[in-house]
XYZ file of C-alpha atoms in Angstrom:
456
model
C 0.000 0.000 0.000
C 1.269 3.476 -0.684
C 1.777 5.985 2.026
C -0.867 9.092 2.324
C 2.668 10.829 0.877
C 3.148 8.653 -1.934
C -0.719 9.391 -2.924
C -0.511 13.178 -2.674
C 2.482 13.390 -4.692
C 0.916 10.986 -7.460
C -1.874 12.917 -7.211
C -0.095 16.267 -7.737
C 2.113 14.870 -10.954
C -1.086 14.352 -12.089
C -2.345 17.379 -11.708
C 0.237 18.710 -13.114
C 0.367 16.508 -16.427
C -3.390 17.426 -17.179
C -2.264 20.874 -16.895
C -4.091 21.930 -13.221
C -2.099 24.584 -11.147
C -2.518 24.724 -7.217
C -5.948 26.517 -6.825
C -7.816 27.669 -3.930
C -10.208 25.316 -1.814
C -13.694 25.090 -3.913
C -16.575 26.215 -1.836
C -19.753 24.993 -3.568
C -21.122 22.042 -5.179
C -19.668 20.018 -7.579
C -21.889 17.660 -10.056
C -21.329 14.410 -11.577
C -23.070 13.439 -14.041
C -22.683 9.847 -15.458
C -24.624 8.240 -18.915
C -25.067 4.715 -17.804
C -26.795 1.389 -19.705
C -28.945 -0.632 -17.127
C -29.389 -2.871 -19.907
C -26.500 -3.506 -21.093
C -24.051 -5.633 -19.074
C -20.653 -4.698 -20.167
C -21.244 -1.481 -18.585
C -21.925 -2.290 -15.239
C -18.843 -2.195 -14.212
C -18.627 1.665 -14.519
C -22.180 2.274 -13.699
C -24.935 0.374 -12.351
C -22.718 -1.542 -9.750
C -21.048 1.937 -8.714
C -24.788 3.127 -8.453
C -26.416 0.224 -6.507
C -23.439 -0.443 -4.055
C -22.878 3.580 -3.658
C -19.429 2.911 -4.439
C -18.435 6.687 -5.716
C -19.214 8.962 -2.050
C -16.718 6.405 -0.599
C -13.619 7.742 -2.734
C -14.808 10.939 -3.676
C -12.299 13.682 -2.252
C -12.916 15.889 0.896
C -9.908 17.415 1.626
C -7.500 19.871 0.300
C -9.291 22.056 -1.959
C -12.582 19.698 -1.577
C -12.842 20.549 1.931
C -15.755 22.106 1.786
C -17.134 20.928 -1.394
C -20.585 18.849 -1.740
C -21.351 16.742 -4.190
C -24.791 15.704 -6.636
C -24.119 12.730 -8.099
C -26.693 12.473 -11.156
C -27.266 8.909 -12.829
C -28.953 8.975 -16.420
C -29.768 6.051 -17.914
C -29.594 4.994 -22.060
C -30.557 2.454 -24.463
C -27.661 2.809 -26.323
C -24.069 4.705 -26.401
C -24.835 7.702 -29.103
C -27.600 9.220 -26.751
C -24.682 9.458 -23.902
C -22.617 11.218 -26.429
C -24.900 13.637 -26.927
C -25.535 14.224 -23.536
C -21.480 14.957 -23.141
C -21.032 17.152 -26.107
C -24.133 19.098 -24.901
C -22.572 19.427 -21.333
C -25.114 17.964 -19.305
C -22.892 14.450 -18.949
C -19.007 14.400 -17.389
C -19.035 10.386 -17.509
C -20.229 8.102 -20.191
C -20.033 4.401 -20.329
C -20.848 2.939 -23.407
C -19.234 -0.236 -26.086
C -16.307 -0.072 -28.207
C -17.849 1.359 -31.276
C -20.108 3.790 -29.646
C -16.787 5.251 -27.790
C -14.754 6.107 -31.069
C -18.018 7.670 -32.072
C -17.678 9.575 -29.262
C -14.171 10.385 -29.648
C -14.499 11.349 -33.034
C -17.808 13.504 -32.571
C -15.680 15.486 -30.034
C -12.620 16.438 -31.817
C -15.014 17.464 -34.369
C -16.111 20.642 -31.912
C -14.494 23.508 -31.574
C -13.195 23.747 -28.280
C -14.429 20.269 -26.170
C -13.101 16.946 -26.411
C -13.407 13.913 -24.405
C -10.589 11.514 -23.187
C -10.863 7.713 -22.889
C -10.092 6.845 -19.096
C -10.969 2.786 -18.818
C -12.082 0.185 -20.140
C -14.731 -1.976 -17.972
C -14.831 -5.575 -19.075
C -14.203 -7.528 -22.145
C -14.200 -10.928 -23.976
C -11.456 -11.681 -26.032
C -13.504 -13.441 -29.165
C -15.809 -10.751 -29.354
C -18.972 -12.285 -28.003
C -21.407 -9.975 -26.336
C -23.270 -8.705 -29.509
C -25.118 -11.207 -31.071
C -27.788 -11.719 -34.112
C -31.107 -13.313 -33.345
C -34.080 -14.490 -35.722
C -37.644 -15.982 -33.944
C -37.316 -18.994 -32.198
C -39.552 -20.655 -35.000
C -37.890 -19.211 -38.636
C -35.969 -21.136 -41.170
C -33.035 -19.029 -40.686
C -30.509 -21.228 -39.638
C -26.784 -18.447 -40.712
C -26.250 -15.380 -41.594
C -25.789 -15.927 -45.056
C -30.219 -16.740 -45.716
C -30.426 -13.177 -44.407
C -29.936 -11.694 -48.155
C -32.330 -9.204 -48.916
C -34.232 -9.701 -45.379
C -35.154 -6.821 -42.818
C -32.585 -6.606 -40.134
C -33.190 -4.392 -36.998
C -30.115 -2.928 -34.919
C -29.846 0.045 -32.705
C -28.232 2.361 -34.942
C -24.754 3.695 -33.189
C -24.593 0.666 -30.971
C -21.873 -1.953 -30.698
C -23.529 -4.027 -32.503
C -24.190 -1.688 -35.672
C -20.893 -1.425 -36.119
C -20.275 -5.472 -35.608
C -22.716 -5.865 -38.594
C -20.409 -3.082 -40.721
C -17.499 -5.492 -39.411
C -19.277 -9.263 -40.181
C -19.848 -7.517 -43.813
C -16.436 -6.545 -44.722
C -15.495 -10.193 -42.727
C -17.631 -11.927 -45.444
C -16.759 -9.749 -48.376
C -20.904 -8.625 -47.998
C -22.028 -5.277 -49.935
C -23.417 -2.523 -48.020
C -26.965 -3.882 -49.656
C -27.269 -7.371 -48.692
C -30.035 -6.744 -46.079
C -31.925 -4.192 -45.254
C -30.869 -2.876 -42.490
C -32.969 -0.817 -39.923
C -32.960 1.264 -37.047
C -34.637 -0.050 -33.741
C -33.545 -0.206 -30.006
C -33.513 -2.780 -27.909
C -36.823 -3.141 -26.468
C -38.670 -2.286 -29.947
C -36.433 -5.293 -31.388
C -37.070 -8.080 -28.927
C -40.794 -7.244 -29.129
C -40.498 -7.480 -33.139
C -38.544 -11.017 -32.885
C -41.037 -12.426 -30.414
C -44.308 -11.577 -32.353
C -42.208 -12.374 -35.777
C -42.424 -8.872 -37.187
C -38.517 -8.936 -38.683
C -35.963 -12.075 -39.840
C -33.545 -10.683 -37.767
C -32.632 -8.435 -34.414
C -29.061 -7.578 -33.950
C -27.639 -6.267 -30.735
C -25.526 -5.887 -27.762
C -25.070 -7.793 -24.422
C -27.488 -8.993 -22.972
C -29.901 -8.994 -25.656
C -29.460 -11.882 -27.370
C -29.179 -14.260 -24.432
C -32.622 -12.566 -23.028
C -34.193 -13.544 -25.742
C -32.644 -17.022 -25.615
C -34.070 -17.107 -22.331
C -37.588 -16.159 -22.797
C -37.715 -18.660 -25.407
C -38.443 -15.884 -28.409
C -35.393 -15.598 -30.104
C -32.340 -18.339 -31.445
C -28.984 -16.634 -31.979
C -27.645 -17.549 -35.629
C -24.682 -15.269 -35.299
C -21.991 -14.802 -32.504
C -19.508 -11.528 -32.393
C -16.851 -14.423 -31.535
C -17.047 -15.304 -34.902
C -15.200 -12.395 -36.130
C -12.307 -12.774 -32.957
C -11.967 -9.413 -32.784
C -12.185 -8.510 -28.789
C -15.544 -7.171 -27.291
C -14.932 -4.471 -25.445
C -16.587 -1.168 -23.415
C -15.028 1.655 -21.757
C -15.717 5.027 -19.813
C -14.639 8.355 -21.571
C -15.021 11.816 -19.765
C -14.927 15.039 -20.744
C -11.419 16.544 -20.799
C -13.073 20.353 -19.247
C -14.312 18.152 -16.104
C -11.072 16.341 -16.136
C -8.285 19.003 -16.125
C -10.722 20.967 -13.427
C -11.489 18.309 -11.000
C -8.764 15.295 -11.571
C -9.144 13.993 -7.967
C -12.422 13.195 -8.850
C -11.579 11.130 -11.843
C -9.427 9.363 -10.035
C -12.022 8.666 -7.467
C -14.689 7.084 -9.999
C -12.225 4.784 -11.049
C -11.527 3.700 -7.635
C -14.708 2.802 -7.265
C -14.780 1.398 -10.856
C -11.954 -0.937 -10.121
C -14.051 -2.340 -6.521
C -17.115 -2.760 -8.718
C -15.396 -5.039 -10.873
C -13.745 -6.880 -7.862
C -17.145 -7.311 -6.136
C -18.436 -8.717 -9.445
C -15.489 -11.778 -9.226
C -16.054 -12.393 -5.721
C -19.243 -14.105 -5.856
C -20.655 -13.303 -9.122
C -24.069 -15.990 -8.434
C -24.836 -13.165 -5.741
C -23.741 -10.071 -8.047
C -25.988 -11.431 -10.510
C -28.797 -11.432 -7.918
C -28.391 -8.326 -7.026
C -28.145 -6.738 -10.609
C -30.940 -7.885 -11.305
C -32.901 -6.310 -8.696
C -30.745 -3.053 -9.990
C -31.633 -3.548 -13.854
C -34.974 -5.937 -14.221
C -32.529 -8.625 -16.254
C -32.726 -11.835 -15.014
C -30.249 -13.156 -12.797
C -29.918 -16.587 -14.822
C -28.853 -14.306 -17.759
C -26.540 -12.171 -15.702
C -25.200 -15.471 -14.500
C -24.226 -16.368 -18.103
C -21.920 -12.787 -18.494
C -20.194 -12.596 -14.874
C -19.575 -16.246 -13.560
C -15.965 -18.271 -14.138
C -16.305 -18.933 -17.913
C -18.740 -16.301 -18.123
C -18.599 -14.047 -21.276
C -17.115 -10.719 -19.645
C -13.543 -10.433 -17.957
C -13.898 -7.347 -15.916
C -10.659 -5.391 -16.415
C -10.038 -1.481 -16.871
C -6.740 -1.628 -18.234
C -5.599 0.222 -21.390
C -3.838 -3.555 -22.785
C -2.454 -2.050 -26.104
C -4.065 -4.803 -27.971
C -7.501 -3.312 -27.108
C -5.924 0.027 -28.832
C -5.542 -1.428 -31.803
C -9.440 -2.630 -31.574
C -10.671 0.308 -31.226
C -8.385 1.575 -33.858
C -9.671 -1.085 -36.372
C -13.057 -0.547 -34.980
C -12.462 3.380 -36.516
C -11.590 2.742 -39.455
C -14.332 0.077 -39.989
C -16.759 3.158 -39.485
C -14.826 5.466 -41.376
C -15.540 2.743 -44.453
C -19.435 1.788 -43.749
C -20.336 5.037 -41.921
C -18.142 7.929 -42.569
C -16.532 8.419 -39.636
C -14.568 11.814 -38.834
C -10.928 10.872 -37.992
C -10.059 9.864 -34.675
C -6.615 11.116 -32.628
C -6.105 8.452 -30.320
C -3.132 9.699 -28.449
C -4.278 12.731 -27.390
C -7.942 10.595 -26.829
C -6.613 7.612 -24.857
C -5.901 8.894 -21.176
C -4.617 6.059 -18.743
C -2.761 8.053 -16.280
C -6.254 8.628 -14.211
C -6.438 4.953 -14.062
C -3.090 4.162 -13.253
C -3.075 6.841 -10.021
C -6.488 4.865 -8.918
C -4.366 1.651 -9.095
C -1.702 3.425 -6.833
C -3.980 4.933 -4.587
C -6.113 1.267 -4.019
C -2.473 -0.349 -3.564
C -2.720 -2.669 -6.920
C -0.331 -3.406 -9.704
C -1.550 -1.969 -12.625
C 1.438 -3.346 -14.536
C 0.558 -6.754 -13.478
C -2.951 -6.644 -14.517
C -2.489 -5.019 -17.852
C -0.501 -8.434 -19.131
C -3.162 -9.935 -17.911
C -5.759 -11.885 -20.122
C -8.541 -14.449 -19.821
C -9.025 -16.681 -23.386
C -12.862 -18.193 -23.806
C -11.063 -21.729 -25.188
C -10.381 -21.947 -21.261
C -13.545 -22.361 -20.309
C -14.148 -25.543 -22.303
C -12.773 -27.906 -19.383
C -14.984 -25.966 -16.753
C -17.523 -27.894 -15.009
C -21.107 -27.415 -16.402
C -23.313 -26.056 -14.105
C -27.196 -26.131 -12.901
C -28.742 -23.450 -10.484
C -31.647 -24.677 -8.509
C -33.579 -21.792 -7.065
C -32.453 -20.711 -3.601
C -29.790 -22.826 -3.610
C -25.467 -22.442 -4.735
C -24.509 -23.959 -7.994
C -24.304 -27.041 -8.733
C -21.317 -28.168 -10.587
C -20.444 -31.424 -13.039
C -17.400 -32.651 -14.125
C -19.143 -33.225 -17.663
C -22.029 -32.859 -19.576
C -23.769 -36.288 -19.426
C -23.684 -36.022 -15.433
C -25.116 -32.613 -15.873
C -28.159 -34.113 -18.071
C -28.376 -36.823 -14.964
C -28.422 -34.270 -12.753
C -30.808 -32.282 -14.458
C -33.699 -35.364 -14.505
C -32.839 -35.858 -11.110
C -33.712 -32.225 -9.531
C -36.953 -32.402 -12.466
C -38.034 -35.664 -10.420
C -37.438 -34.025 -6.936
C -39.987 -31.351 -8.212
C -37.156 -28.501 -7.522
C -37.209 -25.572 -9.566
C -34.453 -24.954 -12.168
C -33.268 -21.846 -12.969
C -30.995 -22.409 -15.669
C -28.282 -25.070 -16.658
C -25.331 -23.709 -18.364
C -22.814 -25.447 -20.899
C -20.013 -24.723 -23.088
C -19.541 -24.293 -26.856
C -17.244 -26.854 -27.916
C -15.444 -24.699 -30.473
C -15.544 -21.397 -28.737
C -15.610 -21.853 -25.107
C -18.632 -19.678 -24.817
C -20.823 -20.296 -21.868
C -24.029 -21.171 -23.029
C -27.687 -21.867 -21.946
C -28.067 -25.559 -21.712
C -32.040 -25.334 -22.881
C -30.501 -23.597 -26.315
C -27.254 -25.518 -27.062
C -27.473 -28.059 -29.810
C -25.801 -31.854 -28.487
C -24.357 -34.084 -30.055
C -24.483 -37.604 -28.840
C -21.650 -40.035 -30.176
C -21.629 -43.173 -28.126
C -21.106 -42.784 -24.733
C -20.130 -38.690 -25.337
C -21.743 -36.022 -25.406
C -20.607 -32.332 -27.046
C -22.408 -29.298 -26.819
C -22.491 -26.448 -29.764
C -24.020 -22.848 -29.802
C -24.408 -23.104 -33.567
C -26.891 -25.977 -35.220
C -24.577 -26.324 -38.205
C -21.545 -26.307 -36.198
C -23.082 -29.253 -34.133
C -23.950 -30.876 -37.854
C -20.587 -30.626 -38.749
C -18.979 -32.633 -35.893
C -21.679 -35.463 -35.761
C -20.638 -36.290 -39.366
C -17.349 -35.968 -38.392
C -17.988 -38.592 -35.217
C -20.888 -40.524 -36.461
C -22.781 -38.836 -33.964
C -26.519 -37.886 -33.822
C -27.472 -34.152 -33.338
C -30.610 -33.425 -30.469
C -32.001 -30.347 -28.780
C -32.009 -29.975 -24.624
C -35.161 -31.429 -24.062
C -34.605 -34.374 -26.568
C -31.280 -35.612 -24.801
C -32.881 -34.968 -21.489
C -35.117 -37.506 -22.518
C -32.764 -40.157 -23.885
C -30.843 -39.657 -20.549
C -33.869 -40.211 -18.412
């Protein structure tokens, strides 16, 4: 841990770099404002947990020149990342939290002004592959890949990660600009089209796509893993707020950085408790933050997540004529690296860190039974036994939750595809993925509920 010393000096060079001179004591009240997404997980990190655990008050400053300084802490919440920018280029936000796309948007919108600009100060969680965003058609359609969606209507919230991961599965696939019709709803107006069939497809970001999965309305046909370009979402703020009032940066991502921790702790309780925060079920929450789990909380600026973002530009700069993007004068890690100092971590150590989905294909599947911890299996078939056994007992199951055998991707176990080959049993995300392995193991391809029954 670093002496009260140690943090006032880091805290002055700071200063210091973002240009702040000493200046007298503030004597009035300072306001946060933060652009949040309650429904979309990767964000959490930086808002919603902050907000429910009232993580910020404890690391805000109140000393020095914040002696006598209150704070009003305002929370707005968004459907989608471009509203938040607007919000921040109007001056009515200092934080936003938002995905990868949506934050070069931002980036870019802002060096486009005349005077403001906004800096990039974390990242919040990520999954190396790129799942998160997701395409979905109705539970019941034909559609089956990607490639029968030629000329069909497909919805996505316009501005959102996963706009710009159709832009980047279209110039993956060598697609024209014209190969579906592509049109502009958020997320609620999208699930309700899927479920009462009004579109062939709904794309968008985390947690959409599993939601769906788990009301039983939607079947994903396409995974951002496919492309393996990471999934990521960070916090930018705006550079005015940050030059005047650094100590508060600093303190956000303090609190940012314990949000995430809290999250790995005991993520079957974090999920409970996010749901109560955001209305999205805890079984799907489950599915994003356990071990295995799609999201990897971590803030830190890895220089491969750079280059994402980077590629990420220039992917909207082709499909969506983006305005250029600085990103050294954008990308701002000092705040986070004086938070890491000041909560005695190694930010060196944790930004050579990462966590690869192919891990999580030797983790035990899992079943939750309500009001109870999770069960665990060494493999799938004792899982399935499992399963019939709790369904006998009359307890109530929440979810079960397998792996992808080609991704690692946690998955529902009521929506993966099996694959039954003698005595073994593999699980897939993707039908013709699990088509392609039975002929390739003389194996026979069943749903959830039809293996459950051949294991009963």
């Amino acid at each position: 841990m670093l002496g009260k010393n140690e943090v006032r000096a880091s805290l002055m060079a700071l200063c210091a770099a973002a240009g702040v001179a000493a200046a007298p004591a503030y004597s009035k009240t300072i306001t946060i404002g933060i652009g949040i997404q309650n429904m979309c997980t990767d964000t959490y990190q930086g808002g919603t947990i902050i907000r429910g655990l009232k993580l910020l008050p404890k690391y805000l400053p109140h000393d020095g020149k914040y002696k006598d300084v209150k704070y009003k802490i305002v929370w707005r919440n968004y459907m989608s990342g471009g509203p938040i920018t607007n919000m921040m280029i109007a001056g009515k936000l200092a934080f936003g939290v938002m995905g990868d796309y949506p934050l070069v948007v931002n980036g870019a919108k802002f060096q486009q002004t005349r005077g403001e600009r906004s800096l990039m100060i974390s990242f919040t969680a990520y999954n190396l592959d790129g799942a998160g965003n997701g395409i979905v058609v109705p539970t019941k359609s034909d559609i089956y890949s990607v490639d029968q969606l030629k000329g069909k209507t497909v919805s996505v919230p316009v501005g959102s990660a996963a706009w710009g991961m159709l832009f980047n599965m279209m110039k993956e696939k060598h697609l024209p600009k014209d190969y579906f019709h592509m049109i502009n709803q958020g997320p609620m107006v999208g699930i309700a089209a899927i479920a009462n069939n009004k579109i062939a497809a709904h794309a968008d970001f985390c947690p959409m796509s599993e939601l769906m999965e788990y009301k039983g309305t939607g079947r994903m046909i396409y995974n951002g893993a496919e492309a393996g370009i990471p999934y990521l979402h960070g916090v930018v703020v705006r550079k005015s707020f940050a030059e005047k009032y650094p100590e508060v940066v600093v303190a956000y991502l303090e609190a940012l950085i314990k949000a995430g921790q809290w999250v790995q702790d005991d993520p079957q309780h974090a999920a409970k408790m996010i749901s109560k925060w955001t209305m999205i079920p805890k079984e799907v929450l489950y599915l994003y933050f356990s071990k295995g789990g799609y999201l990897t909380p971590d803030p830190t600026f890895k220089p491969k997540f750079i280059k994402t973002l980077a590629y990420d530009h220039k992917v909207l700069m082709k499909y969506a004529n983006m305005p250029p993007l600085n990103f050294k004068t954008w990308a701002a890690p000092q705040y986070l690296e004086t938070a890491y100092k000041k909560l005695g971590l190694n930010y060196e150590t944790q930004l050579k860190t990462f966590y690869h989905p192919k891990e999580n294909i030797h983790l035990p599947d899992e079943i939750w039974i309500n009001g109870e911890p999770m069960h665990h299996y060494s493999n799938t078939t004792e899982m399935l036994k499992g399963y019939e056994h709790y369904e006998k007992l009359g307890k109530k199951v929440d979810a079960t939750y397998v792996y992808d055998q080609k991704t690692g991707l946690k998955l529902f176990g009521k929506d993966a595809f099996y694959v039954m080959s003698g005595q073994s049993v593999s699980t897939f995300m993707l039908k013709n993925e699990a088509d392609q392995y039975a002929s390739v193991h003389a194996g026979k391809v069943l749903t959830f509920a039809e293996i459950a029954k051949a294991m009963a």
